[in-house]
Short mmCIF file of C-alpha atoms in Angstrom, two decimals:
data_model
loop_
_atom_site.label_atom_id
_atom_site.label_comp_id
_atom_site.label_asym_id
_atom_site.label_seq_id
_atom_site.Cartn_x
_atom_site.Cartn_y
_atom_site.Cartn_z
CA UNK A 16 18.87 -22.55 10.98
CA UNK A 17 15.23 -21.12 11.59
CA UNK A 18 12.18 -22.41 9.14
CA UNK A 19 9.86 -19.59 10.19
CA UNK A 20 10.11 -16.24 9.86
CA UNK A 21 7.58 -12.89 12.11
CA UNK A 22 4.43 -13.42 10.69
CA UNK A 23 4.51 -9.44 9.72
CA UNK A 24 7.48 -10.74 7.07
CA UNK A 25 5.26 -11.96 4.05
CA UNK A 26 8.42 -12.62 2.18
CA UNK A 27 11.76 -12.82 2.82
CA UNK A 28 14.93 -13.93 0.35
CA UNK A 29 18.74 -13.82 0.55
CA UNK A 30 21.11 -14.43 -1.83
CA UNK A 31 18.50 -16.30 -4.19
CA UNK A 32 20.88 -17.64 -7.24
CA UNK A 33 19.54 -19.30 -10.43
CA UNK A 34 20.90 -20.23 -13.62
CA UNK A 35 20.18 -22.08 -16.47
CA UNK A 36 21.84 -23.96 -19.20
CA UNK A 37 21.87 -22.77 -23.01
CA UNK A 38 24.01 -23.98 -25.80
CA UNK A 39 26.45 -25.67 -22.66
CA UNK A 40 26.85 -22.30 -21.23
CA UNK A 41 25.49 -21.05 -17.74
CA UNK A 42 23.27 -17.63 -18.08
CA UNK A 43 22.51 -16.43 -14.80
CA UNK A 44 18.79 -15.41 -14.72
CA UNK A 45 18.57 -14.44 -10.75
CA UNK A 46 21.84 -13.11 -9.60
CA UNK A 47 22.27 -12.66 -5.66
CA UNK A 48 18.32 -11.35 -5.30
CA UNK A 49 17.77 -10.33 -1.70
CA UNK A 50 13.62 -9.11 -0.82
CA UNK A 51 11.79 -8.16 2.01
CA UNK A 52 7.97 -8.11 2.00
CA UNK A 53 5.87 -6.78 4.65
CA UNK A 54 2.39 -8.75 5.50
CA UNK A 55 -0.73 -7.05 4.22
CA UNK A 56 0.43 -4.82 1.37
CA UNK A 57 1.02 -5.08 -2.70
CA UNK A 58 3.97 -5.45 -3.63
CA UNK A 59 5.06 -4.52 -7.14
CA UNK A 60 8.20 -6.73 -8.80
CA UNK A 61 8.66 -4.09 -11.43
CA UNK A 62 11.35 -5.04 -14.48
CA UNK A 63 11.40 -5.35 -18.30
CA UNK A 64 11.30 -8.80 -20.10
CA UNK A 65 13.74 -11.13 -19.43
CA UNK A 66 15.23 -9.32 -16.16
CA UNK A 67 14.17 -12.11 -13.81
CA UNK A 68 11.06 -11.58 -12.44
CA UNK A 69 9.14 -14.77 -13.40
CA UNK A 70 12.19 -16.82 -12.08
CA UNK A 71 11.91 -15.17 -8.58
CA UNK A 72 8.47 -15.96 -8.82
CA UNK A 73 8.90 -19.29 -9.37
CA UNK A 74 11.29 -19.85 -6.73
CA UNK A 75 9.45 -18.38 -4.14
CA UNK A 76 6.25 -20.17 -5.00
CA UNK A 77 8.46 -23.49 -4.81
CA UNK A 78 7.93 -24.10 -8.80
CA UNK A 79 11.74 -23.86 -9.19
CA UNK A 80 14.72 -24.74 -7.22
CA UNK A 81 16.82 -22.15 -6.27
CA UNK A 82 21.36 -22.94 -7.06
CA UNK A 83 21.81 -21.14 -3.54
CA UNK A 84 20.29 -18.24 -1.28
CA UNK A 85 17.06 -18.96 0.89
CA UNK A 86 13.47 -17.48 1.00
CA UNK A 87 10.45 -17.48 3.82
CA UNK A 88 7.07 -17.31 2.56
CA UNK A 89 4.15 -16.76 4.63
CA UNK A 90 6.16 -18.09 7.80
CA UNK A 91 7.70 -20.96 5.67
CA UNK A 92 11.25 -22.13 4.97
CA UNK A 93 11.03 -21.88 0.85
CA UNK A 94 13.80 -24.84 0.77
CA UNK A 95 13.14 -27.67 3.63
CA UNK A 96 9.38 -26.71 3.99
CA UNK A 97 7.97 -26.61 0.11
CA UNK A 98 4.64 -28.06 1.40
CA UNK A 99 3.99 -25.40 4.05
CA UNK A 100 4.60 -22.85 1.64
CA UNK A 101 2.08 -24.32 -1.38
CA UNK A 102 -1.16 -24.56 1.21
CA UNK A 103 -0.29 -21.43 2.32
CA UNK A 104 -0.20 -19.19 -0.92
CA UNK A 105 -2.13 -18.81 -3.88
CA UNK A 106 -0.48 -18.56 -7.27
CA UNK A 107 -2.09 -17.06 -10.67
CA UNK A 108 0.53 -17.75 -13.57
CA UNK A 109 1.17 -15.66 -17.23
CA UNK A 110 -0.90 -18.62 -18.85
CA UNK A 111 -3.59 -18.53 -15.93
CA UNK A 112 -4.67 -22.31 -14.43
CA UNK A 113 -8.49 -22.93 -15.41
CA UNK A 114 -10.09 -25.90 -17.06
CA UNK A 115 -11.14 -23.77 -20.92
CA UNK A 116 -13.39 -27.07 -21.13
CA UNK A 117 -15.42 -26.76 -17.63
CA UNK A 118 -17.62 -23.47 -16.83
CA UNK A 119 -16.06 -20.91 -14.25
CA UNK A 120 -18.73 -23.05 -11.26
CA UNK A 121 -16.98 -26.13 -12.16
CA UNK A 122 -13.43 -24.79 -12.04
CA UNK A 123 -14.36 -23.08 -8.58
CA UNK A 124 -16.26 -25.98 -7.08
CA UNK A 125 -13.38 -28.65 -8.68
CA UNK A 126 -10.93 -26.29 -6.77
CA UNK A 127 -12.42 -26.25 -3.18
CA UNK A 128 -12.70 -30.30 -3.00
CA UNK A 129 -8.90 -30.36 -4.45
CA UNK A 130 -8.27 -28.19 -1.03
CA UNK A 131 -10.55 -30.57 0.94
CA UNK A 132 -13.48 -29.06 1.26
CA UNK A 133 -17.10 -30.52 1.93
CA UNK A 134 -19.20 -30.15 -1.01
CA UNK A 135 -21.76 -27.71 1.06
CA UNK A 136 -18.41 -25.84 1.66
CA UNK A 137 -17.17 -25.51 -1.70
CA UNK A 138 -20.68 -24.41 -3.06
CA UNK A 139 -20.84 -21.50 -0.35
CA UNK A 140 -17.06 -20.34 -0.87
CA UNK A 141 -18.03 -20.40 -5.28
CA UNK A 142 -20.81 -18.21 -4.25
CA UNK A 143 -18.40 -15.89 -2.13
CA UNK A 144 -16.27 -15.66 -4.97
CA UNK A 145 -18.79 -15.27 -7.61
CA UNK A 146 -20.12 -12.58 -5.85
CA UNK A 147 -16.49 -10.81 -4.99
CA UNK A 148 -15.55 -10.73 -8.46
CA UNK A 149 -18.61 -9.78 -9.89
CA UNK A 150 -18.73 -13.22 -11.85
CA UNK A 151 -21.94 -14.44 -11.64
CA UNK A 152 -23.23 -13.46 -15.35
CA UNK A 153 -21.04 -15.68 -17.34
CA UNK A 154 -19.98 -18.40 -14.04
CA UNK A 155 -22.48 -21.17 -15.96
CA UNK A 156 -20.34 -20.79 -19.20
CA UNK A 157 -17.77 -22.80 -20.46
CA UNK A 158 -14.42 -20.70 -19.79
CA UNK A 159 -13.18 -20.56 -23.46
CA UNK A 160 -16.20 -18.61 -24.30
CA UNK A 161 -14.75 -15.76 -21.53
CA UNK A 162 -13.22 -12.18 -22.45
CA UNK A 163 -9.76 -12.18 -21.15
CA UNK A 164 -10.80 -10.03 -18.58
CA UNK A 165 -13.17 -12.49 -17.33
CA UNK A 166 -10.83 -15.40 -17.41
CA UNK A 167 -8.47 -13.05 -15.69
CA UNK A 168 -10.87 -12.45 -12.53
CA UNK A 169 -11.97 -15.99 -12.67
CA UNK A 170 -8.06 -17.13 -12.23
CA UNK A 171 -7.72 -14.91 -9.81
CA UNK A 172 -10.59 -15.89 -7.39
CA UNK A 173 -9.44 -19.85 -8.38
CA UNK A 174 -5.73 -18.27 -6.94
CA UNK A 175 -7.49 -17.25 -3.40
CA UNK A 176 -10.31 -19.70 -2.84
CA UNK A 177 -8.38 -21.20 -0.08
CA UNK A 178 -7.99 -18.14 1.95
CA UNK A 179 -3.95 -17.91 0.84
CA UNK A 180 -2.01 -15.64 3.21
CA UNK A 181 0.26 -14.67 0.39
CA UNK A 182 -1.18 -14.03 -3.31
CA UNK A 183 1.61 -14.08 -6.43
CA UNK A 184 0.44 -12.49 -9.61
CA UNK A 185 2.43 -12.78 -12.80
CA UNK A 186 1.99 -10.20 -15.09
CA UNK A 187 -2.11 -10.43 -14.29
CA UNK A 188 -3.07 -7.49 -16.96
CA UNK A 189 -1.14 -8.67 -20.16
CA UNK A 190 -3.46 -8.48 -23.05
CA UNK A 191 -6.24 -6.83 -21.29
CA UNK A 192 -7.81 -3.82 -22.47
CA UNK A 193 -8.20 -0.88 -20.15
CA UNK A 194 -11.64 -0.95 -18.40
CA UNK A 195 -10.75 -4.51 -17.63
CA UNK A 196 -7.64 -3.73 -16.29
CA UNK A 197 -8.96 -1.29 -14.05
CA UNK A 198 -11.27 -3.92 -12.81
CA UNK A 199 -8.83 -5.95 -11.96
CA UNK A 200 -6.28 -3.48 -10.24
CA UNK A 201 -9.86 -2.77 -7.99
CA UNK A 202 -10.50 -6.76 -7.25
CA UNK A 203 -6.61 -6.48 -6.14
CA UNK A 204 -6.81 -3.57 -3.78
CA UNK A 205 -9.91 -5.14 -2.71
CA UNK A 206 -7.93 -8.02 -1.66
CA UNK A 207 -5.44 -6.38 0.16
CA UNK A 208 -7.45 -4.29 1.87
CA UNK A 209 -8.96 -7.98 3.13
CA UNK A 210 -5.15 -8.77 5.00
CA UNK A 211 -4.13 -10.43 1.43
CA UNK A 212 -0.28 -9.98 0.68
CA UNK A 213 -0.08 -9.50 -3.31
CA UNK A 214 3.35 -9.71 -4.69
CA UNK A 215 2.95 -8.64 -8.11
CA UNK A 216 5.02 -9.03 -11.51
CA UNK A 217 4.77 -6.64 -14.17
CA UNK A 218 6.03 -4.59 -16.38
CA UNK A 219 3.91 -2.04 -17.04
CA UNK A 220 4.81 0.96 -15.34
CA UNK A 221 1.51 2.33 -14.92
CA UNK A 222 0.73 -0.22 -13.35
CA UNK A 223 3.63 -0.59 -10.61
CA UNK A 224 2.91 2.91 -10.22
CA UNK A 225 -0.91 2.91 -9.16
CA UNK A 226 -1.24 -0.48 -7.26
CA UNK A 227 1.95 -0.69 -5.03
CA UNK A 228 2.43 0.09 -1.67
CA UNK A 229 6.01 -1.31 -1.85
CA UNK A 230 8.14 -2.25 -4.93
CA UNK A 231 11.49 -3.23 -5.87
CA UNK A 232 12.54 -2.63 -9.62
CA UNK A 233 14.77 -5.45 -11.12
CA UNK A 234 17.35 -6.20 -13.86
CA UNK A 235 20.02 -8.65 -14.85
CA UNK A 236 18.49 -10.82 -12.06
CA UNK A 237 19.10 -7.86 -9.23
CA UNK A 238 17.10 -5.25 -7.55
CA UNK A 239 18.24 -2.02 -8.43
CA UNK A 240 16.12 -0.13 -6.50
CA UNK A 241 12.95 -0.36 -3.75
CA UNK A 242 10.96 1.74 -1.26
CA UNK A 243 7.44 3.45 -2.28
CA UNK A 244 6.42 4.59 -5.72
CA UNK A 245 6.85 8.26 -4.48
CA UNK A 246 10.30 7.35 -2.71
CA UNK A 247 11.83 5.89 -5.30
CA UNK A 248 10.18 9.27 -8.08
CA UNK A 249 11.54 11.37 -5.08
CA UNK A 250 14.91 9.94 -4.56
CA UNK A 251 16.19 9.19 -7.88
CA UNK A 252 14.58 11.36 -10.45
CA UNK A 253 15.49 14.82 -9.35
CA UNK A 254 12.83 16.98 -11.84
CA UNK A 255 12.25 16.58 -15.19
CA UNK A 256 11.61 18.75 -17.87
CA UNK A 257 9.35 17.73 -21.24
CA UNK A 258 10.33 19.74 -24.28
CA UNK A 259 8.34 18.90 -28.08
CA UNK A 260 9.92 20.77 -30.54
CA UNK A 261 8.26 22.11 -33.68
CA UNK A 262 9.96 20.55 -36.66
CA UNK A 263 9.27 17.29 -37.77
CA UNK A 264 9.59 13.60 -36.01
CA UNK A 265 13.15 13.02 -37.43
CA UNK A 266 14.74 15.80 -35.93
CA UNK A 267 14.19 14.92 -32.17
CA UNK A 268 17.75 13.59 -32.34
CA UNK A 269 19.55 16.35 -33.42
CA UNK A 270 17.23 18.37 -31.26
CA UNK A 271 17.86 15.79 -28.00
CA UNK A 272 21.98 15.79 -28.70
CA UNK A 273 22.12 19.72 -28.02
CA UNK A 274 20.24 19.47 -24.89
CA UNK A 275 22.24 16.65 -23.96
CA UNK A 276 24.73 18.65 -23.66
CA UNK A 277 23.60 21.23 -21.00
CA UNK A 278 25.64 20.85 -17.60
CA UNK A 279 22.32 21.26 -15.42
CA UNK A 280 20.99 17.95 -17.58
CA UNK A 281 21.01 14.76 -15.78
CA UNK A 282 20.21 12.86 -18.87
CA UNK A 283 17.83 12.69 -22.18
CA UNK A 284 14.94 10.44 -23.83
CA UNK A 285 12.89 10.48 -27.14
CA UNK A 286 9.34 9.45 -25.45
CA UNK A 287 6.24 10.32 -27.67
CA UNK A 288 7.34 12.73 -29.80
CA UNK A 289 9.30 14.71 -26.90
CA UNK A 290 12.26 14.92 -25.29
CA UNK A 291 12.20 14.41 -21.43
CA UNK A 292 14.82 15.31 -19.42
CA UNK A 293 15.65 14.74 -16.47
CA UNK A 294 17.55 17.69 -14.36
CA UNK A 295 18.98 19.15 -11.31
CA UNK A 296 17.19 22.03 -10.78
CA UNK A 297 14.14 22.55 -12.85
CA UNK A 298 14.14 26.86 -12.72
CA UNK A 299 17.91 27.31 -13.90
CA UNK A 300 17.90 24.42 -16.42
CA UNK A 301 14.44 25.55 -17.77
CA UNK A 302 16.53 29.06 -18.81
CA UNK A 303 19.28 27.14 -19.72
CA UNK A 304 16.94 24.96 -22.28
CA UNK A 305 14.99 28.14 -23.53
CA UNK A 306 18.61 29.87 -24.33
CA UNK A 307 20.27 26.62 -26.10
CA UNK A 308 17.21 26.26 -27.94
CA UNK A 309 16.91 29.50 -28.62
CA UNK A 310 20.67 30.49 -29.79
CA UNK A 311 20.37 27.44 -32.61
CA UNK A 312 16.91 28.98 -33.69
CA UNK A 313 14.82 25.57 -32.75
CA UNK A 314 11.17 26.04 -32.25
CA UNK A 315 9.21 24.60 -29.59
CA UNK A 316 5.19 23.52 -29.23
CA UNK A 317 5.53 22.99 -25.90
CA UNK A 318 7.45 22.76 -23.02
CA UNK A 319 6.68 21.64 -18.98
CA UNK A 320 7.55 19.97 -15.89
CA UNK A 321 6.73 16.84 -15.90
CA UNK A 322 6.31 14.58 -13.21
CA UNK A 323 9.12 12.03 -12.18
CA UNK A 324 8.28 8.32 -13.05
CA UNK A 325 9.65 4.90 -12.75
CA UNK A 326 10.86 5.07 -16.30
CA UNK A 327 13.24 7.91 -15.08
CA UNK A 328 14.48 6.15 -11.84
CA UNK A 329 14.96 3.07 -14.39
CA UNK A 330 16.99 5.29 -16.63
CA UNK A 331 19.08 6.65 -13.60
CA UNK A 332 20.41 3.01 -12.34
CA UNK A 333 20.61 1.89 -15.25
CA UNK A 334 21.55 4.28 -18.72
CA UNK A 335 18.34 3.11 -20.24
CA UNK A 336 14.46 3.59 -20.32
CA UNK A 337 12.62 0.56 -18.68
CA UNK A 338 10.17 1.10 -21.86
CA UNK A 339 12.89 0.36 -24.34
CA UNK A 340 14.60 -2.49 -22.03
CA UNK A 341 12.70 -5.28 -23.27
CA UNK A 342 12.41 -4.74 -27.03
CA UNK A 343 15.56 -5.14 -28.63
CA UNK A 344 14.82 -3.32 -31.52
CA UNK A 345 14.47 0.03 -29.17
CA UNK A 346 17.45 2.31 -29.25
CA UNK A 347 19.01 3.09 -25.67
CA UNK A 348 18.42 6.40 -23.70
CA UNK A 349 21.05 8.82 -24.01
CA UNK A 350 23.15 9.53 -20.80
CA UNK A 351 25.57 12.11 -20.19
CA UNK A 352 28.94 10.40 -19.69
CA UNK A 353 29.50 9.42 -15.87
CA UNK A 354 32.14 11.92 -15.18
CA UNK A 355 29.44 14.69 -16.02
CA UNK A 356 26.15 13.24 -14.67
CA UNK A 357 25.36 15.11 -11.28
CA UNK A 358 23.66 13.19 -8.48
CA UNK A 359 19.96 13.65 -8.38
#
């Protein structure tokens, strides 16, 4: 059994398995997950809450024990070589890892002498870092005094100090505003563009959408689908057509079930205050639209094609929008029954 993997495989799992225990019952959290990661690219881990992304994380970074399947990380056997794996990655968790008590200096230079460096060392790779991430106004301040955006950047150059070949990010944005996200998605390409690997959890699709090279989209503990952000629009959206109807907010539905029922219509969505839809051929189903909608005397405000997203590919695999997946009070997407759906 090998213990090293090319070094242009960043990542590599099979079969990764892992359940867990509640009220004496096994729920399976990772079911069967198989990856590949190239070396030098960001890689997007794209899935609503509770579909397993954290857990993969976890086992890959060696924080969890996987119930079967194996994983390579930067070179390392996941399994029978934990240790190689930990000095060789950097990890920046939901709840981040700095000291609120100590200023952003301290947590750098208490960092580099944890990864046994010389003091003169750590003080010159703090500077690098303070000056990378643009830190250097507020690095003499004690961390619970920091914006989230600046604890955010601060984690993140704590997560890379030590020159990690492989750099996991879980869910790095949550809670920040815009401009600071935006910041950060820069520090990240910046990073990459340095030979950095980033695999990165989120699940905001704008997000997946803008930073990846490469992602994989998961649910019920299994990819669903994976290539490029424009492979994965191209291949399983087909086009999509954005209708908003004049009347009022309450009568999308009514509105949504008619087009619904369209043959050319792959399947429909409510989505702020319109109804997207994604079809086979956008110039005959746009007629077909215009005549429905015009034979029940419905009024429109506007109408276009809309780019393909990640929602829709999420909607294809799945009979729901990646949006609504996580919040249980969200009502599903509305799919044509299988018989009828046409392949996009």
């Amino acid at each position: 059994m090998p213990v090293t993997e090319p070094a242009q495989i960043a990542i590599r799992a099979h079969g990764l398995r892992k359940s867990f225990r509640v009220k004496d019952e096994a729920v399976a959290a990772v079911s069967g997950l198989d990856l590949t990661v190239a070396a030098g690219q960001i890689f997007g881990f794209l899935g609503p809450n509770g579909a397993g992304k954290t857990t993969t994380l976890r086992m890959l970074t060696t924080l969890l024990s996987a119930d079967a399947g194996e994983a390579f990380v930067a070179g390392a056997d996941v399994m029978r070589r934990p240790q190689q794996v930990r000095r060789r990655i950097g990890y920046v968790g939901q709840l981040g890892g700095s000291d609120a008590s100590a200023t952003g200096l301290e947590n750098l230079l208490l960092q580099a002498r944890l990864h046994g460096m010389t003091a003169a060392a750590a003080a010159s790779r703090a500077q690098d870092l303070i000056n990378l991430f643009d830190l250097g106004a507020f690095a003499g301040r004690i961390v619970r005094s920091y914006s989230g955006g600046q604890r955010r950047r601060l984690e993140v150059a704590l997560g890379i100090l030590h020159h990690p070949q492989v750099l996991f990010l879980d869910e790095p944005t949550t809670g920040l505003d815009p401009q600071n996200r935006a910041n950060l998605w820069d520090q990240v390409r910046q990073l990459r563009d340095g030979g950095t690997t980033v695999f990165l959890t989120t699940h905001y699709l704008d997000e997946a959408d803008q930073l990846s090279d490469r992602l994989a989209i998961i649910d019920c503990g299994r990819v669903i689908a994976e290539g490029t952000p424009a492979q994965l629009k191209q291949r399983y959206s087909g086009d999509t057509v954005s209708i908003t109807p004049a009347g009022p907010p309450d009568s999308l539905p009514a509105v949504e079930r008619e087009l619904a029922g369209i043959p050319l219509v792959v399947s429909t969505r409510i989505q702020d205050g319109s109804i997207r839809l994604a079809v086979t051929d956008a110039t005959p189903a746009l007629a077909a639209i215009f005549a429905v909608l015009d034979a029940k005397g419905i009024a429109i405000r506007a109408a276009a094609l809309a780019q393909p997203s990640l929602d829709d590919v999420f909607l294809h695999e799945t009979g729901r929008s990646l949006r609504d997946a996580g919040s249980p009070a969200s009502g599903p997407a509305t799919p044509r029954p299988a018989g009828e759906q046409v392949a996009a």
